[in-house]
Amino acid sequence: MSGVMCDLAIIGGGLSGGLIALAARRARPDRRVLLIEAAPTLGGAHLWSFLDSDVEAEDRPLLEPLVNYGWREFAVVFPLYKRALPFPFYSIRSDRFDAALREAMPAESILTGRRALGVAPDGVVLEDGTLIGAGGVIDARGPGDLSLLDLHYRKFVGYELTLDGPHSVRRATLIDAAADPAEGFQYMEMLPIENDRLFIEDVRYESWPEMDMADHGNRIVNHAARFGWRIRSSARGQAGVLPIALGGDFADYWRSGGEGVAKAGLRAGLFHPVTGNSLADAARVARLVAEADDWSGAALHAMLHDHAARAWAKRAYYRRFATRMLRDTPPAEGYRMLESLYAMDADLIARFHAMRLGFADRMALSLGEGPMPVGAMFRR
């Protein structure tokens, strides 16, 4: 049995844990940061996408070197209309994420293929018996006990496809809900990479977490055929299930991830209540940690708990939006909530994505053809 000492140990080398490690290393190169991941690579196999307006200005320098693809605007397509929105849209591939972390951190500071069995505020026990003593520990291994939350799920399967010829897609298409809207609450996402390469993803919202990979794959093939595209080959792919929290007790959920241990990412309940996305939250938490002088276990726990608790409380409106979209509306008509949202003022849409809606925005969403009832403007 061997021992290792560090100033900060981060458990989980996914998006949240990796961004914390990267920001901490850049801000405090004199301190030893350990990043521990059970898988052989960092970040898994993912393509993370975000609007420029999702991310606070202070967090952009952390993300900019990681971006693989960018588009000046994005589009949405619904049965009633098509619309282009003038906001830059970016994607980060996990292989670039992995490479950036390995370039920024000493090789001995990244422990991949190493599973954590025991986690405390100031130490970690690995599966192979290694003991890690740390000034502080952050657990970013994924969700806690999701049974404590009232959930739906956002499922996605996507592939990078090479076509036999050029396609006609000129901007990122965040939502294409024009095809087969009666089959359930699902839509396609398309990201043009080169003239003959596209990333196509099938997205659906359902009340159960199990996935039918074959059905997702068939929908992608059928979507390409709808445009007359012939697929020559497929390369990188991703699949996942994101929790969509309609409600639940934040305090119980936080404790389920480890009593007294600082947490980040899904384990901290930090994800968008409507989309499930966590990139903007991950970048914000990475900055908080990097800027903190005190990395002791108790200080990190207090800071990150308070941050996550405030975020959970402020997002009640978005949970009500998700509840109306996923529970109060028949599944085949759930897309109509988004159809109504994306017909609104462009800046309001950006603030919705960034979870920065003001009272006037909520009023606008409740008037006329807006997607929310007037009563949803107020907390309950």
CSV table of N, CA and C in Angstrom, one decimal, residues 74 127 146 202 205 237 244 253 271 319 325 373:
chain,number,residue,atom,x,y,z
A,74,PHE,N,-27.0,29.8,-35.3
A,74,PHE,CA,-27.6,28.5,-35.3
A,74,PHE,C,-29.0,28.6,-35.8
A,127,GLU,N,-8.8,1.8,-5.8
A,127,GLU,CA,-9.1,0.4,-5.8
A,127,GLU,C,-7.9,-0.5,-5.7
A,146,LEU,N,-30.0,9.6,-7.9
A,146,LEU,CA,-31.0,10.3,-8.7
A,146,LEU,C,-32.4,9.9,-8.3
A,202,ASP,N,-29.7,12.2,-32.8
A,202,ASP,CA,-31.1,12.0,-32.5
A,202,ASP,C,-31.3,12.3,-31.0
A,205,TYR,N,-36.8,13.2,-25.4
A,205,TYR,CA,-37.2,13.3,-24.0
A,205,TYR,C,-38.2,12.2,-23.6
A,237,GLY,N,-18.7,8.8,-32.5
A,237,GLY,CA,-20.1,8.8,-32.0
A,237,GLY,C,-20.2,9.1,-30.6
A,244,ILE,N,-33.2,15.3,-16.3
A,244,ILE,CA,-34.0,16.5,-16.4
A,244,ILE,C,-34.7,16.6,-15.1
A,253,TYR,N,-30.2,15.3,-1.9
A,253,TYR,CA,-29.5,14.9,-3.1
A,253,TYR,C,-28.0,15.2,-2.9
A,271,PHE,N,-26.9,21.3,-13.5
A,271,PHE,CA,-27.2,21.1,-14.9
A,271,PHE,C,-28.4,21.9,-15.3
A,319,ARG,N,-37.4,24.6,-13.9
A,319,ARG,CA,-38.0,23.3,-13.6
A,319,ARG,C,-39.5,23.3,-13.8
A,325,MET,N,-43.5,21.1,-20.0
A,325,MET,CA,-43.2,20.6,-21.3
A,325,MET,C,-43.2,19.1,-21.3
A,373,PRO,N,-47.9,29.5,-18.5
A,373,PRO,CA,-49.1,30.2,-17.9
A,373,PRO,C,-48.6,31.4,-17.0
